[in-house]
Structures are given as C-alpha cells and as structure tokens.
Amino acid sequence: MTNHGETAGSSENGTPSLEPSAYDHHGADHQVTLRTPAELADALPYLLGYRPEDSIVLVALHDKDGRGRFGGRARLGIPPGADDWASVARQLAHGLVTGSERRGAKPEQMVAYLCQEPAEGESGRQVMERLRPLAQKLRVECGQLDVPVIEALCISDGRFWSYCCANQACCPLDGLPMGLPGTSVLAAAATYAGLQVRGTLRELRARLLPWETAAALEQEVALDAANMALVPRILDDASRTEVGKETLELAGRIICRLTEVPPASGPFTSDLRDDELVGHDEAATLILGLQDRATRDRAAEWMEGDDAVPALRLWRTLARRCVGPYREHAAAPLTLAGWVAWSTGDELEAREALAMALGADPDYLFARLLHQACNEGLDPESIRRCLRAERHDRGRAGAARAERTEWGEPEVSFEGDFEADTAGAVPSAGVAPTDRSTPAGGLASAIGSAPESRPTSEAGPVSAPGAAPAPASASGGSSRLRRRVRPTGARSRPRPARTDGRGSGASIPRPRAPLADDGIEGRP
C-alpha cells in the first residue's frame, strides 16, 4: 500500500493488499530457479520493482507441477514499537492469504523479509537480533493460517541472515554479504524480461513531494492570489463553468508546451526542467481550478496516447507546487498522476501517488476508489471506456446543439461544453456537464464490491467513511468551501480554501500527523 508520506508517501500500517508477482506476465520463457537464501535475498528488489527500506515483506508461493512459484506479495513498514509487531504480523499475513484466495488460490508457503538499516551505533547483526521476535510472530501468524514460512530473511547493512537456518556453515552468525546489484542470474533474467528496479520508494516519492526550497514561498504567494480570485467564482454556479473552461484550456496549453520539450535524462533533471516550464501563477491557477471535481474528472481524460506522458509530467509538477498550507490541495494532482500512471501500466507509481493523495486528504473518494481498483488488480481499461463514453456523449450533445442553432432553434445550454479558443490547445478535454456525472461514478460500478480499506498514519488509523457513497456523489454536486487552521503566529493573510464538490457549508479539517517515509503496498 502507500500514501502521502511527509504529506506524500506511504503509511506505516494499514490494510495490506495483494500485488501480482513481477514475473506473472512474462511467461515460462523467463523462469528462474532460486535455491538458496542468497538467491532469495537477491530476488527481493526484482519481486517488488524497487528496493524496500524499513519494511516487512511477505511473498506468497504457489505449488505448480511440484515447483514453487512466486505469487502476490505485501509490504508494511516496520513499526518502531515492538508492542505493535503482533498486530502488524497478523494483519500482513491475513491480508496476503485472503487476497490470494480472492484471486483464486491460497498460497502453499511464504517467504518473509525484514529490511532495516542499522541505527547510529548499531550493527547489522544487532538489527537482526532485535527483529528476531518480529520474524517469529510472522511465522506463527502464517502457520495459524496453514501457510508455513519456509524462509525468513533479515537484510541490513549490505548483509543478510536467515532466521530459519541454524547451520553456521551456510548461514554464519555474522551473516553473508549481499551480491553486487545487477550481477546475479536473476538480474540478467529480469533485464532480459524488461523488468526494472527503480531505486527506493523514497526516490519515487521525491518526485511528488511539495517543494521545500526558497521558491516555495513565491509559489505560496501565487496560490494565495489564485485562492482569492478563483474560489468565489468556483462557488458561484454562474461562473463555475467558465473557471473549468479556463483551467482546462490552460492545462492543455501547458501539456502542449511539455510535449514540445521531451523529458531530460534522469528523473531529477527531468523534473527540474518541467518546473522551469510552468510558472508560479500558472501552477496556482491549475491547482485551485482542479479543486472543482468536475474539472478534475475531465482532466482525467488525458490518460492515453500522446497526451499521457506530458499530462503525467504536469500532474507531478503541480503536486510539487502544493506547498505550505496548500498541501491538502495536492490530492487532486496526485490522484490524476496516479490514474495516468496506472492507465499507462506503471502500477508502482500509481499506488504511491494515489496513496499520497489519500495522505493529503483521506476522504478523497476518487483517489480511494482508484486505489482500491488498482490494488484489487482490476483492468484500467474499464475506467478508460467510461471516460471515453463520457467524452463521446459530450461530442454528440455538442453536435446536437450546433444543429439546433443552425436551424434557428433556441440554443440549450450544456454546462461546460465548449470548444477551445485556440485549435488544438486542449487535447480532448472539456468541463463538466450539468449533472456532474463523473468517472468516479462509473468507477464505483466497475469496482463493484471491492472491500473498504483505510489509510493510516504514524499516529494510527485515520478515519474514513464506512461505505462508499452512491455513484452520483462520487464526485459531488455543489461545492463545499474548506478552510484550514493557520498556525499561531503565522503572518496574517486570507486562509487558503478549496472547493471539493462534497456539499455546501464549511469545515475545518482534522490535524494530520506526518506520515512515514515508507509504506504499505496498495493502501487505499
């Protein structure tokens, strides 16, 4: 699972969800046999697609023709307090076993990993000994579900230890050094199969975290100005459509701008270049405009083809601009980034971005529904079809309106239907129809009876609605103005407000504890 650590990252604890094995889609041509603890330790980054930090990982094994095959896997952060280890072990084991059963096959065996770097003055062996009770709790919990743990490994300080092997000839007390990255048979097979290890989750989240540079203050000033100018217009039904149109036209122009400038080599360099291509005022206008859920849902249509990559770059850029008291506003661009990543096949970034959106706003329904769908292994094509159908319906409505106008009939106002003032400026997007129907509604139908999951933080579970609202309310109708409490002594100026389409009125969001650097694969 994942979430919005520091405001965008993965949560420490939560309901673990099942992920398919990294090799599930590559067939028998890429089979690799693992026989030793060293080979299992080396396999972990390739099973997850990244190098886990401070993590408990369970990997399911399924028997096929007398040979074990990797199945789903689940990850949780290691709780700092040992008192929480029993509940986390129970949660992780139960989540992976029941998730595998929902997919049609209960695991026959498990492999467990504990990954944690030593604290100051601590050795890798001391980490291994300190975590030994946690490994034992994992073995007990899996055993109670009739799924034995055949190997439990601790990886720390560049070495690994086996909790299951007492033979010092093969598993000495001081552990064994990990192999150099990329030098094993498995690494060669993964490269041949097109699989990549993408560093750590910390590095992935860095692309989505708000700025903490000197430029953040300038961006905050621009957000204050946009907040004062746009929120009253969004709350006014007479001008809301026009704001949506302006927002999407601006987004379309920037997407075209990014298309003309290919991403640079390396994520960090590429993100710096994208930041330079989007001005503070432009970013502020888009961030505030996307708080209208109808507008955001129309922006979700940039999900495939030539639009997808530059759109993802734009949503990442906007997430980084949600600075200071505007961090909660990141839920919208993070959700869009997660959706486009999932739509284009990058489930790892999708889970992280969607969970980070829930860290910014745990009640953000569109992110929660998408996160559940991604975690449940649904095909994003069903959601893409929903979005295409809405776009097609709008086209038909626009054509009918043009025909009525041509024959002199009174023109009927279809709220939000528009044509871009500049041809090609807005690639296949518009603003919302009057009924505010949204992809979230279609998504709710596509998800069906997907189980409810709850995001959590370091301080414990964060409350979430007990049941998903009806599709009509998935993106809301009228707007609600939400205000934040400014810290005592903050400089005096209007508080940032956002509209989120969840009914009229105002509310003060509850304080949220900062979330941890690591997280849970697939948290809602």
PDB file of N, CA and C in Angstrom, residues 417-482:
ATOM      1  N   ASP A 417     -19.835  22.402 -21.928  1.00  0.00           N
ATOM      2  CA  ASP A 417     -19.446  22.061 -23.283  1.00  0.00           C
ATOM      3  C   ASP A 417     -18.807  23.284 -23.916  1.00  0.00           C
ATOM      4  N   PHE A 418     -17.669  23.120 -24.509  1.00  0.00           N
ATOM      5  CA  PHE A 418     -17.037  24.271 -25.131  1.00  0.00           C
ATOM      6  C   PHE A 418     -16.055  23.773 -26.159  1.00  0.00           C
ATOM      7  N   GLU A 419     -15.647  24.687 -27.000  1.00  0.00           N
ATOM      8  CA  GLU A 419     -14.569  24.418 -27.946  1.00  0.00           C
ATOM      9  C   GLU A 419     -13.425  25.341 -27.585  1.00  0.00           C
ATOM     10  N   ALA A 420     -12.242  24.823 -27.620  1.00  0.00           N
ATOM     11  CA  ALA A 420     -11.094  25.637 -27.240  1.00  0.00           C
ATOM     12  C   ALA A 420     -10.986  26.835 -28.162  1.00  0.00           C
ATOM     13  N   ASP A 421     -10.614  27.977 -27.596  1.00  0.00           N
ATOM     14  CA  ASP A 421     -10.464  29.177 -28.399  1.00  0.00           C
ATOM     15  C   ASP A 421      -9.332  29.030 -29.406  1.00  0.00           C
ATOM     16  N   THR A 422      -8.325  28.264 -29.022  1.00  0.00           N
ATOM     17  CA  THR A 422      -7.213  28.022 -29.931  1.00  0.00           C
ATOM     18  C   THR A 422      -7.257  26.577 -30.360  1.00  0.00           C
ATOM     19  N   ALA A 423      -7.313  26.320 -31.636  1.00  0.00           N
ATOM     20  CA  ALA A 423      -7.431  24.947 -32.135  1.00  0.00           C
ATOM     21  C   ALA A 423      -6.265  24.114 -31.638  1.00  0.00           C
ATOM     22  N   GLY A 424      -6.603  22.958 -31.099  1.00  0.00           N
ATOM     23  CA  GLY A 424      -5.574  22.023 -30.659  1.00  0.00           C
ATOM     24  C   GLY A 424      -4.980  22.351 -29.309  1.00  0.00           C
ATOM     25  N   ALA A 425      -5.440  23.435 -28.686  1.00  0.00           N
ATOM     26  CA  ALA A 425      -4.822  23.807 -27.416  1.00  0.00           C
ATOM     27  C   ALA A 425      -5.195  22.853 -26.299  1.00  0.00           C
ATOM     28  N   VAL A 426      -6.412  22.292 -26.379  1.00  0.00           N
ATOM     29  CA  VAL A 426      -6.868  21.390 -25.335  1.00  0.00           C
ATOM     30  C   VAL A 426      -7.086  20.013 -25.926  1.00  0.00           C
ATOM     31  N   PRO A 427      -6.169  19.080 -25.767  1.00  0.00           N
ATOM     32  CA  PRO A 427      -6.327  17.765 -26.362  1.00  0.00           C
ATOM     33  C   PRO A 427      -7.423  16.965 -25.677  1.00  0.00           C
ATOM     34  N   SER A 428      -8.562  16.867 -26.297  1.00  0.00           N
ATOM     35  CA  SER A 428      -9.672  16.001 -25.876  1.00  0.00           C
ATOM     36  C   SER A 428     -10.083  16.185 -24.427  1.00  0.00           C
ATOM     37  N   ALA A 429     -10.392  17.411 -24.038  1.00  0.00           N
ATOM     38  CA  ALA A 429     -10.908  17.637 -22.690  1.00  0.00           C
ATOM     39  C   ALA A 429     -11.883  18.792 -22.704  1.00  0.00           C
ATOM     40  N   GLY A 430     -12.752  18.842 -21.700  1.00  0.00           N
ATOM     41  CA  GLY A 430     -13.685  19.946 -21.572  1.00  0.00           C
ATOM     42  C   GLY A 430     -14.002  20.145 -20.117  1.00  0.00           C
ATOM     43  N   VAL A 431     -15.162  20.724 -19.856  1.00  0.00           N
ATOM     44  CA  VAL A 431     -15.598  20.863 -18.473  1.00  0.00           C
ATOM     45  C   VAL A 431     -16.883  20.104 -18.267  1.00  0.00           C
ATOM     46  N   ALA A 432     -17.336  20.013 -17.039  1.00  0.00           N
ATOM     47  CA  ALA A 432     -18.338  19.019 -16.688  1.00  0.00           C
ATOM     48  C   ALA A 432     -19.734  19.388 -17.141  1.00  0.00           C
ATOM     49  N   PRO A 433     -20.579  18.397 -17.462  1.00  0.00           N
ATOM     50  CA  PRO A 433     -21.975  18.646 -17.760  1.00  0.00           C
ATOM     51  C   PRO A 433     -22.746  19.008 -16.503  1.00  0.00           C
ATOM     52  N   THR A 434     -23.976  19.459 -16.707  1.00  0.00           N
ATOM     53  CA  THR A 434     -24.750  19.965 -15.583  1.00  0.00           C
ATOM     54  C   THR A 434     -24.962  18.926 -14.503  1.00  0.00           C
ATOM     55  N   ASP A 435     -25.164  17.644 -14.877  1.00  0.00           N
ATOM     56  CA  ASP A 435     -25.474  16.648 -13.855  1.00  0.00           C
ATOM     57  C   ASP A 435     -24.253  16.216 -13.062  1.00  0.00           C
ATOM     58  N   ARG A 436     -23.086  16.801 -13.391  1.00  0.00           N
ATOM     59  CA  ARG A 436     -21.838  16.496 -12.680  1.00  0.00           C
ATOM     60  C   ARG A 436     -21.492  15.015 -12.727  1.00  0.00           C
ATOM     61  N   SER A 437     -22.016  14.280 -13.711  1.00  0.00           N
ATOM     62  CA  SER A 437     -21.643  12.864 -13.801  1.00  0.00           C
ATOM     63  C   SER A 437     -20.154  12.769 -14.038  1.00  0.00           C
ATOM     64  N   THR A 438     -19.511  11.818 -13.399  1.00  0.00           N
ATOM     65  CA  THR A 438     -18.060  11.769 -13.411  1.00  0.00           C
ATOM     66  C   THR A 438     -17.577  10.353 -13.560  1.00  0.00           C
ATOM     67  N   PRO A 439     -16.296  10.191 -13.917  1.00  0.00           N
ATOM     68  CA  PRO A 439     -15.750   8.851 -13.982  1.00  0.00           C
ATOM     69  C   PRO A 439     -15.771   8.136 -12.658  1.00  0.00           C
ATOM     70  N   ALA A 440     -15.815   8.867 -11.565  1.00  0.00           N
ATOM     71  CA  ALA A 440     -15.858   8.178 -10.284  1.00  0.00           C
ATOM     72  C   ALA A 440     -17.125   7.365 -10.149  1.00  0.00           C
ATOM     73  N   GLY A 441     -18.234   7.887 -10.716  1.00  0.00           N
ATOM     74  CA  GLY A 441     -19.455   7.116 -10.657  1.00  0.00           C
ATOM     75  C   GLY A 441     -19.327   5.825 -11.436  1.00  0.00           C
ATOM     76  N   GLY A 442     -18.784   5.916 -12.674  1.00  0.00           N
ATOM     77  CA  GLY A 442     -18.571   4.704 -13.442  1.00  0.00           C
ATOM     78  C   GLY A 442     -17.571   3.796 -12.777  1.00  0.00           C
ATOM     79  N   LEU A 443     -16.586   4.398 -12.129  1.00  0.00           N
ATOM     80  CA  LEU A 443     -15.586   3.595 -11.427  1.00  0.00           C
ATOM     81  C   LEU A 443     -16.209   2.833 -10.278  1.00  0.00           C
ATOM     82  N   ALA A 444     -17.136   3.471  -9.554  1.00  0.00           N
ATOM     83  CA  ALA A 444     -17.788   2.774  -8.454  1.00  0.00           C
ATOM     84  C   ALA A 444     -18.492   1.527  -8.948  1.00  0.00           C
ATOM     85  N   SER A 445     -19.108   1.623 -10.121  1.00  0.00           N
ATOM     86  CA  SER A 445     -19.764   0.447 -10.690  1.00  0.00           C
ATOM     87  C   SER A 445     -18.741  -0.595 -11.109  1.00  0.00           C
ATOM     88  N   ALA A 446     -17.615  -0.127 -11.661  1.00  0.00           N
ATOM     89  CA  ALA A 446     -16.588  -1.068 -12.115  1.00  0.00           C
ATOM     90  C   ALA A 446     -15.965  -1.816 -10.949  1.00  0.00           C
ATOM     91  N   ILE A 447     -15.783  -1.111  -9.818  1.00  0.00           N
ATOM     92  CA  ILE A 447     -15.182  -1.753  -8.655  1.00  0.00           C
ATOM     93  C   ILE A 447     -16.139  -2.761  -8.032  1.00  0.00           C
ATOM     94  N   GLY A 448     -17.432  -2.465  -8.074  1.00  0.00           N
ATOM     95  CA  GLY A 448     -18.423  -3.374  -7.515  1.00  0.00           C
ATOM     96  C   GLY A 448     -18.277  -3.485  -6.027  1.00  0.00           C
ATOM     97  N   SER A 449     -17.982  -4.666  -5.564  1.00  0.00           N
ATOM     98  CA  SER A 449     -17.941  -4.920  -4.116  1.00  0.00           C
ATOM     99  C   SER A 449     -16.524  -4.934  -3.581  1.00  0.00           C
ATOM    100  N   ALA A 450     -15.638  -4.131  -4.156  1.00  0.00           N
ATOM    101  CA  ALA A 450     -14.265  -4.084  -3.648  1.00  0.00           C
ATOM    102  C   ALA A 450     -14.272  -3.707  -2.183  1.00  0.00           C
ATOM    103  N   PRO A 451     -13.497  -4.395  -1.337  1.00  0.00           N
ATOM    104  CA  PRO A 451     -13.549  -4.150   0.104  1.00  0.00           C
ATOM    105  C   PRO A 451     -13.037  -2.777   0.464  1.00  0.00           C
ATOM    106  N   GLU A 452     -13.579  -2.260   1.532  1.00  0.00           N
ATOM    107  CA  GLU A 452     -13.145  -0.957   2.040  1.00  0.00           C
ATOM    108  C   GLU A 452     -11.780  -1.086   2.688  1.00  0.00           C
ATOM    109  N   SER A 453     -10.899  -0.132   2.417  1.00  0.00           N
ATOM    110  CA  SER A 453      -9.606  -0.083   3.080  1.00  0.00           C
ATOM    111  C   SER A 453      -9.464   1.278   3.723  1.00  0.00           C
ATOM    112  N   ARG A 454      -8.614   1.362   4.728  1.00  0.00           N
ATOM    113  CA  ARG A 454      -8.497   2.612   5.463  1.00  0.00           C
ATOM    114  C   ARG A 454      -7.043   3.061   5.502  1.00  0.00           C
ATOM    115  N   PRO A 455      -6.796   4.319   5.136  1.00  0.00           N
ATOM    116  CA  PRO A 455      -5.439   4.833   5.236  1.00  0.00           C
ATOM    117  C   PRO A 455      -5.037   5.029   6.686  1.00  0.00           C
ATOM    118  N   THR A 456      -3.758   4.977   6.955  1.00  0.00           N
ATOM    119  CA  THR A 456      -3.286   5.177   8.314  1.00  0.00           C
ATOM    120  C   THR A 456      -2.080   6.082   8.314  1.00  0.00           C
ATOM    121  N   SER A 457      -1.733   6.546   9.477  1.00  0.00           N
ATOM    122  CA  SER A 457      -0.561   7.384   9.650  1.00  0.00           C
ATOM    123  C   SER A 457       0.257   6.836  10.806  1.00  0.00           C
ATOM    124  N   GLU A 458       1.365   7.501  11.076  1.00  0.00           N
ATOM    125  CA  GLU A 458       2.190   7.067  12.201  1.00  0.00           C
ATOM    126  C   GLU A 458       1.393   7.079  13.500  1.00  0.00           C
ATOM    127  N   ALA A 459       0.464   8.021  13.608  1.00  0.00           N
ATOM    128  CA  ALA A 459      -0.289   8.149  14.846  1.00  0.00           C
ATOM    129  C   ALA A 459      -1.405   7.136  14.963  1.00  0.00           C
ATOM    130  N   GLY A 460      -1.624   6.338  13.948  1.00  0.00           N
ATOM    131  CA  GLY A 460      -2.680   5.328  13.994  1.00  0.00           C
ATOM    132  C   GLY A 460      -3.646   5.507  12.862  1.00  0.00           C
ATOM    133  N   PRO A 461      -4.718   4.723  12.843  1.00  0.00           N
ATOM    134  CA  PRO A 461      -5.669   4.769  11.742  1.00  0.00           C
ATOM    135  C   PRO A 461      -6.298   6.150  11.608  1.00  0.00           C
ATOM    136  N   VAL A 462      -6.479   6.539  10.362  1.00  0.00           N
ATOM    137  CA  VAL A 462      -7.200   7.764  10.060  1.00  0.00           C
ATOM    138  C   VAL A 462      -8.592   7.376   9.624  1.00  0.00           C
ATOM    139  N   SER A 463      -9.593   7.968  10.207  1.00  0.00           N
ATOM    140  CA  SER A 463     -10.959   7.542   9.931  1.00  0.00           C
ATOM    141  C   SER A 463     -11.324   7.809   8.490  1.00  0.00           C
ATOM    142  N   ALA A 464     -12.088   6.902   7.931  1.00  0.00           N
ATOM    143  CA  ALA A 464     -12.587   7.043   6.566  1.00  0.00           C
ATOM    144  C   ALA A 464     -14.039   6.634   6.582  1.00  0.00           C
ATOM    145  N   PRO A 465     -14.824   7.067   5.603  1.00  0.00           N
ATOM    146  CA  PRO A 465     -16.232   6.688   5.582  1.00  0.00           C
ATOM    147  C   PRO A 465     -16.390   5.186   5.609  1.00  0.00           C
ATOM    148  N   GLY A 466     -17.416   4.719   6.261  1.00  0.00           N
ATOM    149  CA  GLY A 466     -17.602   3.280   6.402  1.00  0.00           C
ATOM    150  C   GLY A 466     -18.015   2.606   5.128  1.00  0.00           C
ATOM    151  N   ALA A 467     -18.610   3.320   4.203  1.00  0.00           N
ATOM    152  CA  ALA A 467     -19.032   2.708   2.948  1.00  0.00           C
ATOM    153  C   ALA A 467     -18.950   3.747   1.858  1.00  0.00           C
ATOM    154  N   ALA A 468     -18.640   3.290   0.658  1.00  0.00           N
ATOM    155  CA  ALA A 468     -18.522   4.213  -0.460  1.00  0.00           C
ATOM    156  C   ALA A 468     -19.878   4.812  -0.780  1.00  0.00           C
ATOM    157  N   PRO A 469     -19.954   6.134  -1.012  1.00  0.00           N
ATOM    158  CA  PRO A 469     -21.220   6.752  -1.350  1.00  0.00           C
ATOM    159  C   PRO A 469     -21.727   6.250  -2.690  1.00  0.00           C
ATOM    160  N   ALA A 470     -22.954   6.546  -2.955  1.00  0.00           N
ATOM    161  CA  ALA A 470     -23.544   6.152  -4.227  1.00  0.00           C
ATOM    162  C   ALA A 470     -22.807   6.836  -5.353  1.00  0.00           C
ATOM    163  N   PRO A 471     -22.815   6.249  -6.553  1.00  0.00           N
ATOM    164  CA  PRO A 471     -22.063   6.809  -7.656  1.00  0.00           C
ATOM    165  C   PRO A 471     -22.338   8.278  -7.902  1.00  0.00           C
ATOM    166  N   ALA A 472     -23.567   8.719  -7.709  1.00  0.00           N
ATOM    167  CA  ALA A 472     -23.877  10.104  -8.007  1.00  0.00           C
ATOM    168  C   ALA A 472     -23.088  11.059  -7.143  1.00  0.00           C
ATOM    169  N   SER A 473     -22.679  10.625  -5.973  1.00  0.00           N
ATOM    170  CA  SER A 473     -21.950  11.508  -5.070  1.00  0.00           C
ATOM    171  C   SER A 473     -20.454  11.295  -5.139  1.00  0.00           C
ATOM    172  N   ALA A 474     -20.011  10.455  -6.070  1.00  0.00           N
ATOM    173  CA  ALA A 474     -18.592  10.140  -6.106  1.00  0.00           C
ATOM    174  C   ALA A 474     -17.752  11.362  -6.375  1.00  0.00           C
ATOM    175  N   SER A 475     -18.258  12.260  -7.161  1.00  0.00           N
ATOM    176  CA  SER A 475     -17.526  13.488  -7.361  1.00  0.00           C
ATOM    177  C   SER A 475     -18.281  14.682  -6.841  1.00  0.00           C
ATOM    178  N   GLY A 476     -19.452  14.447  -6.337  1.00  0.00           N
ATOM    179  CA  GLY A 476     -20.155  15.515  -5.668  1.00  0.00           C
ATOM    180  C   GLY A 476     -20.995  16.351  -6.578  1.00  0.00           C
ATOM    181  N   GLY A 477     -21.800  17.200  -5.995  1.00  0.00           N
ATOM    182  CA  GLY A 477     -22.614  18.121  -6.744  1.00  0.00           C
ATOM    183  C   GLY A 477     -22.157  19.526  -6.464  1.00  0.00           C
ATOM    184  N   SER A 478     -22.794  20.195  -5.499  1.00  0.00           N
ATOM    185  CA  SER A 478     -22.380  21.546  -5.162  1.00  0.00           C
ATOM    186  C   SER A 478     -21.057  21.520  -4.436  1.00  0.00           C
ATOM    187  N   SER A 479     -20.404  22.664  -4.445  1.00  0.00           N
ATOM    188  CA  SER A 479     -19.084  22.746  -3.836  1.00  0.00           C
ATOM    189  C   SER A 479     -19.180  23.008  -2.347  1.00  0.00           C
ATOM    190  N   ARG A 480     -18.148  22.612  -1.622  1.00  0.00           N
ATOM    191  CA  ARG A 480     -18.030  22.948  -0.219  1.00  0.00           C
ATOM    192  C   ARG A 480     -16.711  23.659  -0.016  1.00  0.00           C
ATOM    193  N   LEU A 481     -16.749  24.752   0.687  1.00  0.00           N
ATOM    194  CA  LEU A 481     -15.544  25.516   0.958  1.00  0.00           C
ATOM    195  C   LEU A 481     -14.898  24.971   2.211  1.00  0.00           C
ATOM    196  N   ARG A 482     -13.663  24.563   2.117  1.00  0.00           N
ATOM    197  CA  ARG A 482     -12.954  24.032   3.268  1.00  0.00           C
ATOM    198  C   ARG A 482     -11.823  24.974   3.623  1.00  0.00           C
TER     199      ARG A 482
END
